[in-house]
XYZ file of C-alpha atoms in Angstrom:
766
model
C 21.202 -54.607 29.264
C 20.390 -52.303 26.356
C 17.617 -49.791 26.821
C 14.251 -50.371 25.168
C 12.239 -47.596 23.599
C 8.449 -47.855 23.775
C 6.199 -45.360 22.053
C 2.616 -44.472 23.051
C -0.317 -42.429 21.874
C -1.696 -40.370 24.766
C -5.380 -39.536 24.436
C -6.889 -36.454 26.074
C -3.592 -34.558 26.509
C -4.282 -30.973 25.509
C -1.705 -28.728 27.192
C 1.772 -28.616 28.634
C 0.368 -29.083 32.151
C -1.007 -32.477 31.042
C 2.367 -33.397 29.564
C 4.194 -32.391 32.747
C 1.945 -34.544 34.926
C 2.397 -37.556 32.655
C 6.159 -37.001 32.470
C 6.464 -36.811 36.263
C 4.299 -39.888 36.859
C 6.133 -42.037 34.296
C 9.594 -41.048 35.547
C 8.661 -42.390 38.989
C 8.227 -45.900 37.573
C 11.299 -48.007 38.377
C 13.433 -48.776 35.331
C 12.403 -45.724 33.303
C 15.464 -43.815 32.055
C 14.065 -41.097 29.806
C 10.629 -39.727 28.887
C 9.722 -37.492 25.936
C 6.152 -36.199 25.674
C 4.713 -34.196 22.770
C 1.437 -32.370 23.366
C 0.886 -31.524 19.727
C 1.676 -34.984 18.427
C -0.188 -36.634 21.293
C 2.687 -39.077 21.783
C 5.089 -40.238 24.479
C 8.343 -42.155 24.034
C 9.835 -43.959 27.038
C 13.361 -45.368 27.228
C 13.544 -48.020 29.921
C 15.239 -51.143 31.229
C 13.014 -53.894 32.623
C 10.326 -51.377 33.580
C 6.836 -52.552 34.558
C 4.918 -51.254 31.547
C 1.589 -52.371 32.977
C 2.243 -50.194 36.053
C 3.381 -47.338 33.802
C 0.215 -47.530 31.715
C -1.961 -47.826 34.836
C -0.441 -44.624 36.257
C -1.084 -42.674 33.080
C -4.635 -44.052 32.887
C -5.112 -43.119 36.559
C -4.407 -39.493 35.684
C -7.416 -39.609 33.379
C -5.682 -40.119 30.023
C -6.087 -42.901 27.498
C -2.836 -44.635 26.577
C -2.200 -46.735 23.476
C 1.074 -48.624 23.101
C 2.378 -48.312 19.529
C 5.652 -50.220 19.512
C 8.848 -50.982 21.364
C 12.222 -50.997 19.661
C 15.579 -52.046 21.013
C 18.063 -49.178 21.027
C 21.576 -48.844 22.316
C 20.980 -45.753 24.398
C 18.195 -43.705 25.941
C 15.894 -42.112 23.417
C 17.319 -39.182 21.517
C 14.528 -38.051 19.188
C 16.523 -35.404 17.365
C 18.959 -37.907 15.932
C 17.612 -41.408 16.418
C 14.705 -41.649 14.033
C 13.694 -45.166 14.970
C 10.334 -45.562 13.336
C 7.251 -47.046 14.683
C 5.168 -49.520 12.746
C 1.894 -49.958 14.569
C 2.120 -53.671 15.179
C 1.577 -54.262 18.867
C -1.288 -52.340 20.315
C -2.804 -52.219 23.756
C -5.540 -49.745 24.566
C -5.684 -48.606 28.151
C -8.260 -46.021 29.136
C -8.307 -44.449 32.537
C -11.280 -44.161 34.763
C -11.175 -40.455 34.213
C -11.681 -40.665 30.500
C -15.285 -39.679 30.768
C -14.315 -37.137 33.302
C -13.352 -34.495 30.850
C -10.602 -36.045 28.776
C -10.756 -35.667 25.111
C -10.429 -38.802 22.988
C -9.384 -37.202 19.775
C -7.581 -40.333 18.650
C -5.474 -39.974 15.676
C -3.416 -41.591 14.985
C 14.374 -39.466 -1.177
C 12.445 -39.481 -0.526
C 11.432 -38.135 2.783
C 14.491 -38.133 4.872
C 14.065 -41.183 6.889
C 16.187 -43.849 5.313
C 17.171 -47.389 5.880
C 17.660 -47.775 9.592
C 18.068 -51.179 11.097
C 14.473 -51.869 12.062
C 15.123 -54.647 14.521
C 12.035 -54.271 16.695
C 12.141 -56.126 19.947
C 8.529 -56.707 20.829
C 7.305 -56.164 24.360
C 4.153 -58.042 25.299
C 1.097 -55.839 25.201
C -0.452 -54.825 28.485
C -3.899 -56.280 28.973
C -6.656 -53.909 27.982
C -8.478 -52.526 30.980
C -12.162 -51.903 31.295
C -13.048 -48.322 30.458
C -16.137 -46.193 30.262
C -15.439 -45.656 26.574
C -13.974 -48.694 24.869
C -12.541 -48.048 21.451
C -11.890 -50.403 18.625
C -8.472 -51.129 17.307
C -9.006 -49.004 14.234
C -10.299 -45.995 16.169
C -7.496 -43.505 15.760
C -7.000 -40.006 17.194
C -8.881 -37.411 15.217
C -11.840 -39.670 14.379
C -14.113 -37.993 16.975
C -15.234 -34.353 16.489
C -14.527 -32.214 19.530
C -18.219 -31.815 20.344
C -18.583 -35.601 20.716
C -15.710 -36.032 23.175
C -15.982 -36.889 26.837
C -14.631 -33.456 27.702
C -17.364 -31.736 25.679
C -20.062 -33.920 27.262
C -18.841 -33.118 30.788
C -18.765 -29.392 29.981
C -22.295 -29.558 28.571
C -23.650 -31.463 31.576
C -21.924 -29.081 33.986
C -23.363 -26.090 32.092
C -26.833 -27.619 32.181
C -26.498 -28.254 35.924
C -25.449 -24.619 36.452
C -28.416 -23.356 34.429
C -30.759 -25.653 36.358
C -29.315 -24.391 39.645
C -30.084 -20.791 38.673
C -33.644 -21.839 37.741
C -34.246 -23.802 40.937
C -32.643 -21.091 43.046
C -35.248 -18.668 41.757
C -38.055 -20.892 43.156
C -36.229 -22.061 46.291
C -33.979 -19.158 47.343
C -33.387 -20.643 50.774
C -31.708 -23.675 49.242
C -29.440 -21.640 46.960
C -26.104 -22.694 48.537
C -26.920 -26.397 48.442
C -28.306 -26.264 44.899
C -25.138 -24.629 43.594
C -22.936 -27.028 45.568
C -24.734 -29.906 43.826
C -24.257 -28.212 40.464
C -20.543 -27.560 40.932
C -20.019 -31.149 42.124
C -20.844 -32.384 38.599
C -17.670 -30.814 37.290
C -15.561 -30.622 40.446
C -15.589 -34.314 41.351
C -13.751 -35.405 38.152
C -11.365 -32.462 38.555
C -10.656 -33.336 42.194
C -10.086 -36.998 41.309
C -7.496 -35.980 38.714
C -5.895 -33.617 41.245
C -5.567 -36.448 43.767
C -4.027 -38.852 41.232
C -1.627 -36.136 40.058
C -0.564 -35.451 43.650
C 0.017 -39.159 44.293
C 2.045 -39.334 41.071
C 4.378 -36.498 42.051
C 2.577 -33.341 40.845
C 0.976 -31.740 43.920
C 0.652 -28.265 42.352
C -1.366 -29.141 39.263
C -4.021 -26.850 37.803
C -6.637 -29.332 39.037
C -5.291 -28.931 42.569
C -5.468 -25.138 42.369
C -8.975 -25.339 40.908
C -10.183 -27.722 43.610
C -8.782 -25.602 46.451
C -10.305 -22.437 44.958
C -13.761 -24.013 44.474
C -13.889 -25.648 47.929
C -12.626 -22.436 49.549
C -15.279 -20.396 47.761
C -17.964 -22.742 49.075
C -16.618 -22.416 52.638
C -16.823 -18.602 52.534
C -20.346 -18.738 51.117
C -19.607 -18.100 47.416
C -21.015 -21.390 46.135
C -22.796 -19.746 43.194
C -19.560 -18.170 42.006
C -17.668 -21.419 42.625
C -20.090 -23.321 40.389
C -19.674 -20.746 37.617
C -15.882 -20.888 37.940
C -15.851 -24.690 37.639
C -17.987 -24.446 34.474
C -15.701 -21.751 32.998
C -12.679 -23.910 33.832
C -14.171 -26.812 31.882
C -14.981 -24.488 28.972
C -11.355 -23.345 29.016
C -10.086 -26.921 28.989
C -12.388 -27.682 26.067
C -11.057 -24.681 24.140
C -7.485 -25.817 24.868
C -8.380 -29.227 23.468
C -9.813 -27.712 20.300
C -6.701 -25.559 19.810
C -4.364 -28.490 20.462
C -6.399 -30.577 18.034
C -5.981 -27.965 15.305
C -2.203 -28.057 15.654
C -2.288 -31.867 15.738
C -4.493 -32.052 12.664
C -2.252 -29.722 10.681
C 0.329 -32.501 10.435
C -1.957 -35.494 10.433
C -3.926 -33.984 7.559
C -0.955 -35.010 5.440
C -2.001 -38.612 5.805
C -5.278 -37.841 4.044
C -3.291 -37.121 0.884
C -2.721 -40.848 0.408
C -5.741 -42.502 -1.283
C -7.469 -45.324 0.571
C -7.495 -47.689 -2.407
C -5.112 -48.754 -5.172
C -5.457 -50.616 -8.487
C -3.168 -53.632 -8.197
C -2.147 -55.236 -11.494
C -2.844 -58.979 -11.366
C -1.897 -60.622 -14.647
C -3.814 -59.036 -17.472
C -6.345 -57.313 -15.201
C -6.430 -54.885 -12.279
C -8.213 -55.196 -8.948
C -9.048 -52.423 -6.484
C -7.519 -53.172 -3.082
C -6.962 -51.180 0.137
C -3.820 -49.071 -0.228
C -2.551 -50.245 3.147
C -2.575 -53.844 1.924
C 0.087 -53.198 -0.728
C 3.448 -54.946 -0.339
C 6.862 -54.014 -1.650
C 7.122 -55.171 -5.263
C 3.414 -54.971 -6.069
C 2.581 -53.423 -9.430
C -0.185 -50.810 -9.463
C -1.925 -48.764 -12.152
C -2.404 -45.039 -11.577
C -4.806 -43.319 -13.965
C -4.579 -39.659 -15.027
C -5.784 -37.276 -12.333
C -5.470 -39.819 -9.500
C -3.289 -39.580 -6.432
C -0.465 -42.098 -6.291
C -1.169 -44.530 -3.400
C 2.397 -45.640 -2.642
C 6.060 -44.767 -3.108
C 7.381 -46.568 -6.156
C 9.232 -46.668 -9.431
C 7.617 -46.103 -12.831
C 7.625 -49.266 -14.965
C 5.581 -48.097 -17.918
C 4.181 -44.783 -19.110
C 5.497 -41.232 -19.231
C 3.944 -37.988 -18.095
C 4.011 -35.303 -15.457
C 3.304 -35.681 -11.747
C 2.203 -32.817 -9.525
C 4.379 -33.063 -6.409
C 3.075 -29.837 -4.840
C 1.149 -31.666 -2.069
C 4.440 -33.093 -0.823
C 7.174 -30.624 -1.788
C 5.360 -27.413 -2.576
C 6.958 -27.442 -6.037
C 4.543 -25.582 -8.296
C 5.739 -27.063 -11.604
C 4.741 -30.699 -12.372
C 7.727 -33.039 -12.645
C 8.187 -35.170 -15.779
C 8.285 -38.903 -15.066
C 9.255 -41.847 -17.238
C 10.280 -45.470 -16.768
C 12.815 -45.774 -13.931
C 11.822 -42.536 -12.174
C 10.688 -42.474 -8.558
C 7.173 -41.352 -7.598
C 5.834 -40.638 -4.136
C 2.629 -41.403 -2.264
C 0.136 -38.541 -2.164
C 1.329 -36.835 -5.348
C -1.064 -36.390 -8.278
C -0.607 -38.152 -11.617
C -0.994 -35.894 -14.637
C -2.067 -36.658 -18.164
C -0.968 -40.260 -18.730
C -1.542 -43.622 -17.053
C 1.482 -44.898 -15.132
C 2.321 -48.438 -14.114
C 4.292 -48.320 -10.863
C 6.151 -50.928 -8.813
C 5.904 -50.151 -5.087
C 9.181 -49.717 -3.220
C 8.070 -49.180 0.415
C 5.551 -50.557 2.869
C 2.413 -48.388 3.302
C 3.453 -47.561 6.873
C 6.827 -46.310 5.653
C 5.928 -44.214 2.621
C 7.130 -40.655 2.130
C 4.226 -38.956 3.878
C 4.215 -41.410 6.803
C 7.911 -40.715 7.352
C 7.378 -36.954 7.238
C 4.613 -37.219 9.853
C 6.759 -39.444 12.090
C 9.764 -37.162 11.762
C 7.776 -34.093 12.792
C 6.027 -35.900 15.673
C 9.331 -37.185 17.014
C 10.878 -33.753 16.551
C 8.109 -32.255 18.693
C 9.084 -34.585 21.532
C 12.512 -32.934 21.805
C 12.362 -29.772 23.895
C 14.007 -26.514 22.901
C 16.306 -24.795 25.456
C 13.686 -22.072 26.018
C 11.009 -24.695 26.639
C 13.208 -26.508 29.162
C 13.836 -23.196 30.959
C 10.100 -22.407 31.085
C 9.419 -25.886 32.495
C 11.984 -25.362 35.272
C 10.618 -21.877 35.939
C 7.034 -23.203 36.198
C 8.061 -25.796 38.791
C 9.103 -22.960 41.133
C 6.499 -20.463 39.946
C 3.398 -22.501 40.923
C 4.441 -23.218 44.557
C 5.394 -19.527 44.854
C 1.908 -18.506 43.703
C 0.298 -20.905 46.207
C 2.414 -19.409 49.006
C 1.579 -15.864 47.872
C -2.129 -16.686 47.748
C -1.938 -18.122 51.271
C -0.187 -14.996 52.549
C -2.756 -12.744 50.857
C -5.568 -14.724 52.479
C -4.078 -14.834 55.995
C -1.771 -11.842 56.628
C -4.235 -8.901 56.293
C -6.847 -10.438 58.636
C -4.224 -11.497 61.220
C -2.097 -8.351 61.228
C -4.502 -5.629 60.142
C -7.899 -6.976 61.337
C -9.165 -7.069 57.760
C -12.191 -9.132 56.761
C -11.409 -12.840 56.556
C -13.998 -13.501 53.842
C -12.704 -10.659 51.638
C -9.048 -11.675 51.791
C -9.650 -15.417 51.572
C -11.669 -14.624 48.445
C -8.730 -12.630 47.043
C -6.330 -15.445 47.903
C -8.515 -17.964 46.067
C -8.628 -15.674 43.019
C -4.830 -15.499 43.093
C -4.662 -19.299 42.964
C -6.573 -19.259 39.690
C -4.548 -16.366 38.277
C -1.354 -18.216 39.149
C -2.131 -21.264 36.970
C 0.972 -21.678 34.777
C -0.823 -23.247 31.774
C -0.496 -20.244 29.454
C 3.142 -19.734 30.401
C 4.086 -23.399 30.020
C 2.300 -23.814 26.673
C 3.770 -20.584 25.255
C 6.919 -22.264 23.929
C 5.826 -25.781 22.884
C 2.765 -24.425 21.050
C 4.936 -22.118 18.959
C 7.617 -24.774 18.424
C 5.038 -27.314 17.290
C 3.381 -24.815 14.949
C 6.778 -23.828 13.543
C 7.758 -27.451 12.896
C 4.383 -28.144 11.291
C 4.564 -25.024 9.135
C 8.026 -26.012 7.941
C 6.992 -29.599 7.170
C 4.108 -28.372 5.038
C 6.618 -26.378 2.959
C 9.151 -29.209 2.710
C 11.391 -27.892 5.505
C 11.952 -30.784 7.909
C 13.503 -29.752 11.226
C 14.441 -32.441 13.758
C 13.238 -30.857 16.975
C 12.677 -27.614 18.852
C 16.328 -27.324 19.833
C 17.349 -27.253 16.170
C 14.590 -24.747 15.345
C 15.827 -22.477 18.099
C 19.503 -22.659 17.066
C 18.632 -21.820 13.445
C 17.604 -18.346 14.576
C 21.178 -17.576 15.654
C 22.918 -18.850 12.483
C 25.144 -16.167 10.979
C 27.245 -18.253 8.564
C 26.182 -20.909 6.049
C 28.662 -23.264 4.353
C 27.311 -24.962 1.237
C 28.530 -27.892 -0.811
C 28.752 -27.272 -4.582
C 27.783 -30.413 -6.468
C 24.175 -31.356 -5.861
C 23.604 -28.435 -3.494
C 24.411 -25.191 -5.282
C 24.419 -27.032 -8.606
C 22.086 -29.602 -10.124
C 24.570 -32.417 -9.599
C 24.639 -33.441 -13.258
C 26.478 -31.773 -16.142
C 24.685 -30.092 -19.022
C 25.949 -29.050 -22.442
C 26.679 -25.325 -22.356
C 28.516 -24.731 -25.645
C 28.706 -26.439 -29.049
C 31.472 -25.004 -31.256
C 31.769 -26.333 -34.838
C 35.121 -25.829 -36.584
C 33.643 -27.226 -39.786
C 30.039 -27.914 -40.803
C 27.021 -27.189 -38.584
C 26.606 -27.437 -34.807
C 23.630 -29.798 -35.177
C 25.656 -32.268 -37.259
C 28.531 -32.076 -34.760
C 26.219 -32.791 -31.824
C 24.405 -35.611 -33.679
C 27.735 -37.342 -34.436
C 28.843 -37.030 -30.802
C 25.493 -38.476 -29.661
C 25.960 -41.425 -32.024
C 29.302 -42.235 -30.376
C 27.868 -41.901 -26.857
C 24.656 -43.899 -27.470
C 24.197 -46.504 -24.745
C 26.734 -44.956 -22.365
C 25.705 -44.081 -18.798
C 28.631 -41.759 -18.097
C 27.417 -38.353 -16.819
C 29.126 -36.479 -19.679
C 27.668 -38.887 -22.224
C 24.227 -38.377 -20.681
C 24.652 -34.618 -21.004
C 25.403 -34.934 -24.748
C 22.518 -37.352 -25.340
C 20.090 -35.141 -23.408
C 21.134 -32.054 -25.373
C 20.719 -33.866 -28.689
C 17.280 -35.062 -27.620
C 16.320 -31.555 -26.474
C 17.249 -30.224 -29.936
C 15.280 -32.966 -31.638
C 18.345 -34.478 -33.304
C 18.437 -38.088 -34.498
C 21.797 -39.761 -34.014
C 23.069 -41.417 -37.221
C 23.992 -45.117 -37.141
C 27.509 -45.919 -35.912
C 29.758 -48.897 -36.611
C 32.919 -50.177 -34.972
C 32.045 -48.184 -31.841
C 34.278 -48.652 -28.828
C 35.581 -46.998 -25.666
C 39.237 -46.148 -25.259
C 39.938 -46.410 -21.534
C 40.492 -43.011 -19.941
C 40.652 -41.200 -23.268
C 37.313 -41.201 -25.070
C 35.128 -43.097 -27.541
C 35.542 -43.862 -31.249
C 33.503 -45.210 -34.151
C 32.610 -44.774 -37.788
C 29.662 -42.608 -38.842
C 28.709 -42.068 -42.509
C 32.117 -43.413 -43.546
C 34.063 -40.948 -41.362
C 36.342 -42.185 -38.573
C 35.368 -40.290 -35.421
C 36.945 -39.817 -32.010
C 35.421 -37.924 -29.064
C 37.593 -37.333 -26.013
C 39.537 -34.952 -23.826
C 41.614 -32.148 -25.410
C 44.777 -33.930 -24.324
C 43.760 -37.238 -25.945
C 42.517 -35.439 -29.075
C 45.745 -33.394 -29.333
C 47.765 -36.609 -29.290
C 45.810 -37.818 -32.367
C 45.534 -34.626 -34.390
C 47.170 -31.171 -34.256
C 45.016 -28.373 -32.756
C 45.471 -24.851 -34.064
C 46.298 -21.950 -31.777
C 42.787 -20.638 -32.235
C 41.261 -23.997 -31.327
C 43.511 -24.337 -28.257
C 42.575 -20.802 -27.161
C 38.860 -21.682 -27.385
C 39.449 -24.785 -25.231
C 41.369 -22.790 -22.614
C 38.672 -20.113 -22.518
C 35.983 -22.721 -21.864
C 38.153 -24.401 -19.210
C 38.609 -21.041 -17.468
C 34.825 -20.856 -17.182
C 34.895 -24.125 -15.229
C 33.636 -26.199 -18.144
C 34.700 -29.679 -19.214
C 35.546 -29.798 -22.936
C 35.265 -32.772 -25.308
C 36.892 -32.510 -28.756
C 35.391 -34.324 -31.804
C 37.902 -35.496 -34.437
C 36.715 -36.541 -37.917
C 39.215 -38.330 -40.148
C 42.112 -36.923 -38.139
C 40.908 -33.287 -38.083
C 39.337 -31.303 -35.237
C 35.668 -30.915 -36.209
C 34.523 -29.031 -33.112
C 34.114 -28.764 -29.341
C 31.372 -29.615 -26.884
C 31.592 -27.943 -23.458
C 29.705 -29.181 -20.390
C 29.318 -27.994 -16.825
C 27.305 -28.834 -13.743
C 25.214 -25.677 -13.777
C 23.879 -23.816 -10.690
C 20.372 -24.599 -9.572
C 17.862 -22.098 -10.988
C 17.249 -20.587 -7.549
C 20.838 -20.723 -6.260
C 21.696 -17.077 -6.880
C 18.421 -15.823 -5.389
C 18.789 -18.181 -2.406
C 22.301 -16.948 -1.641
C 21.151 -13.346 -2.068
C 18.403 -13.961 0.508
C 20.964 -15.275 2.993
C 23.230 -12.289 2.401
C 20.292 -9.891 2.824
C 19.603 -11.541 6.203
C 23.144 -10.695 7.306
C 24.464 -14.234 6.917
C 27.922 -15.002 5.530
C 28.025 -17.695 2.816
C 30.933 -19.883 1.690
C 31.197 -22.758 -0.794
C 33.092 -25.848 0.365
C 33.815 -28.281 -2.456
C 36.095 -31.108 -3.406
C 36.005 -29.955 -7.049
C 39.015 -28.336 -8.697
C 39.793 -24.699 -8.029
C 39.104 -23.472 -11.562
C 35.621 -24.991 -11.816
C 34.677 -23.982 -8.274
C 35.782 -20.380 -8.757
C 33.847 -20.103 -11.993
C 30.659 -21.255 -10.282
C 31.416 -19.097 -7.242
C 31.909 -16.004 -9.402
C 28.592 -16.613 -11.142
C 26.817 -16.932 -7.784
C 28.763 -14.318 -5.849
C 29.938 -16.625 -3.059
C 33.257 -17.135 -1.272
C 34.967 -20.363 -2.489
C 37.123 -22.995 -0.764
C 37.952 -25.764 -3.270
C 39.902 -29.020 -3.579
C 38.744 -30.192 -0.155
C 38.595 -33.661 1.343
C 35.817 -34.504 3.857
C 38.212 -33.878 6.773
C 39.103 -30.488 5.291
C 35.454 -29.442 5.205
C 35.046 -30.526 8.803
C 38.160 -28.559 9.827
C 36.925 -25.389 8.096
C 33.607 -25.666 9.955
C 35.623 -25.895 13.175
C 37.649 -22.810 12.216
C 34.488 -20.807 11.532
C 32.988 -21.810 14.895
C 36.247 -20.840 16.616
C 35.782 -17.359 15.121
C 32.522 -17.068 17.044
C 30.238 -17.852 14.123
C 27.136 -20.014 14.445
C 27.476 -22.232 11.382
C 24.925 -24.129 9.310
C 26.347 -26.648 6.816
C 24.303 -27.568 3.757
C 25.193 -30.661 1.711
C 23.933 -33.820 0.068
C 26.794 -36.295 -0.234
C 28.681 -38.826 1.878
C 31.660 -36.472 1.898
C 29.481 -33.852 3.587
C 28.510 -36.065 6.549
C 31.478 -35.140 8.836
C 30.951 -31.408 8.241
C 27.171 -31.741 8.719
C 27.795 -33.358 12.105
C 30.406 -30.762 13.092
C 28.233 -27.727 12.268
C 25.885 -26.074 14.760
C 23.095 -27.068 12.362
C 23.475 -29.592 9.534
C 20.995 -29.234 6.655
C 20.650 -31.998 4.066
C 19.395 -31.302 0.556
C 16.465 -33.373 -0.718
C 17.541 -36.334 -2.851
C 20.907 -36.573 -1.103
C 22.575 -39.675 0.281
C 21.205 -41.581 3.255
C 24.296 -40.734 5.316
C 23.879 -36.991 4.767
C 20.177 -37.108 5.542
C 20.642 -39.061 8.762
C 23.588 -36.971 9.976
C 21.791 -33.685 9.387
C 19.609 -31.840 11.903
C 17.249 -30.641 9.190
C 16.422 -31.371 5.567
C 15.119 -29.426 2.583
C 12.706 -31.784 0.823
C 12.660 -30.214 -2.626
C 16.310 -29.164 -2.641
C 15.942 -25.429 -3.233
C 18.796 -23.242 -2.008
C 16.272 -20.524 -1.196
C 14.671 -22.815 1.353
C 17.745 -22.555 3.580
C 16.992 -18.847 4.052
C 13.301 -19.710 4.481
C 14.200 -22.192 7.233
C 16.222 -19.566 9.130
C 13.428 -17.005 8.623
C 10.899 -19.522 10.020
C 13.106 -20.022 13.071
C 13.292 -16.294 13.704
C 9.533 -15.937 13.299
C 8.956 -18.823 15.719
C 11.224 -17.374 18.393
C 9.512 -13.987 17.967
C 6.194 -15.742 18.479
C 7.514 -17.396 21.661
C 8.580 -14.032 23.090
C 5.132 -12.596 22.281
C 3.487 -15.564 24.030
C 5.600 -15.270 27.174
C 4.921 -11.518 27.357
C 1.201 -12.111 26.851
C 0.987 -14.843 29.500
C 2.970 -13.026 32.184
C 1.494 -9.620 31.306
C -2.108 -10.754 31.776
C -1.245 -12.440 35.054
C 0.499 -9.318 36.337
C -2.502 -7.131 35.455
C -5.009 -9.425 37.161
C -2.720 -9.924 40.153
C -2.811 -6.183 40.829
C -6.541 -5.781 40.131
C -7.421 -8.755 42.339
C -5.464 -7.487 45.334
C -7.002 -4.047 44.747
C -10.448 -5.649 44.874
C -11.366 -4.738 41.293
C -11.568 -8.320 39.946
C -12.534 -11.625 41.553
C -12.897 -15.357 40.833
C -14.754 -15.074 37.526
C -12.263 -12.702 35.881
C -9.420 -14.761 37.374
C -10.471 -17.980 35.653
C -11.285 -16.055 32.471
C -7.806 -14.527 32.596
C -6.206 -17.933 32.901
C -8.332 -19.574 30.207
C -8.166 -16.502 27.996
C -4.378 -16.302 28.238
C -4.013 -19.985 27.357
C -6.316 -19.728 24.368
C -4.713 -16.450 23.165
C -1.211 -17.931 23.449
C -2.237 -21.048 21.524
C -4.062 -19.014 18.867
C -1.039 -16.763 18.460
C 1.214 -19.796 17.999
C -1.154 -21.252 15.391
C -0.635 -18.120 13.251
C 2.663 -19.733 12.265
C 0.733 -22.474 10.458
C -0.525 -19.936 7.939
C 2.851 -18.334 7.437
C 3.948 -18.171 3.810
C 7.519 -18.566 2.578
C 9.403 -15.320 2.976
């Protein structure tokens, strides 16, 4: 039986500890093969065979989290988020909220082209689990992010617990003899929900959860007569959880804010009139009108109108892009000075921005090697801390006749210091922020593992056509042997009018750019493999290759030398004959992208070797390579490119391959990291590990720089988390700090680590 992939929104999941509990509980359900949980995206993907999804959802709800089934899709293998971008269209929902939702779990419900191309969307539907009764029932349209943090269940519990603590202090002033019982009642407000979650986590396979440590510490403090301090610690713990939720929400919102770029309404053209309709009601093939200054509500193709479109919200490109009939436009971009009539080409749930958001969310579900290591470390670290705390509490009184109350108190403080939250969140918080930061700049990276490998890249192999160059030839030289250049170019344009050949397009575009009007032509025709001919102003013209022209008319030594010189520069030359004489030359070449030289220089400055791999001829490739200052390997077939990547890896290099065509796909797959250029073929985009949305060569260096910055941030986070714990471990045993500082150290470290990771969101391109 083939595995089925089911995707969920998880509500109230704010830290890596939450994710670990959910992961453990779900894996214990029979039939589950693989689980991927993303804290930042608030999602979980489960690959399973004949699993009891109702039981699965009940277990997650029992831990105190809301769970919303998004979709289930048939796949051939267990989920692999970094490669299998099987997209979710929210068509089969079941809302399941756990009994603990009101017990402190945050319901922040939120729920070319952008590198997610035509997969086979054969969705095998799984019947929705019946909705269960919940303290907070939410409507179908209530998505994560709709509720401000101060209106969440977690915030309400924290507020009530704080009020109970304040009331306890007030009552204790009037009834000092009842102090212990008053504070026990106050701490119960917060501790009961925490203890319930601890019990469910233990039953689901996570006995050493933060809730367990918190419960033991609070109950132990009450037993030794520190009920006032226990109540304060429970309140501070809830404040810390609330702060974690706010921080996690910020990271989550940084990506989901992209969805707000798409307008809520669209003007659908219906006959001779237009009607305003919800943008999410548009269907493929609908015609819409976009007025100047409005955001485009859907991906589509321009039918009528011409003007510029500001694509900065999507690609970061600062210069508006000219659009005319036949050009593609993308949802969320801003129309410029002219009205455009657009035919939609994608469903609302599959537009460019929706795909970017899905890609990043799915990427966040794949763990980086460092993150997996930290997870394994935490599984041993927490039991070790519990054992150490027990030894601290018991050994001194038993062996050295020390005070039981003093050392039990220190042991309880150690339990709180030992909470692994800050350590466990140190990597995924930075990875998520790095992925989000990249997506906002048009750098799409398929997972933490890819982001981590990018840091180690020391060689980059780049395709030529469409990667280092624009991918379409342009006229570079017009040489008139007789008459004026303008007349020569106008005659050539007359012969090429109506042709869609790339070289013909180059000539027509150059003539248009110079404002030339092509004269009328008669008896026009194409001569297979040689050129085109026709009569213009009574003169018999022929435009073709130097070889074909030379067979029709003699070329002087000077004219032949000019042709050879242009060929040596990697340019394609067309010769125009007029009445049997050579009238002039037009040279064309696929020119480097404007930022190619600067982008390669940035890679070189970062200590990275660069090489061009191209199937083009040696002469053209070397001319482009010389202009850009890059090593050249030319005349290559797809298998040759793949073999060269293998050779470079055998030399000990960590290789990134950058390309945009079908012939790049084998090399992209063979490289340590494959990077597809925006606008490339579907095959290249799907094979690649990452993609550069707006196709700038400089963004390859920016992607590697982002990876290095992210890994530096992770190292800072780990040092911060472990460093604070080490300091408070020593001060607690020495009797300098107690329960209050212990919980503040844990909460503070978690918030500091998350805040440090979020600095990556504001990082500018280097």
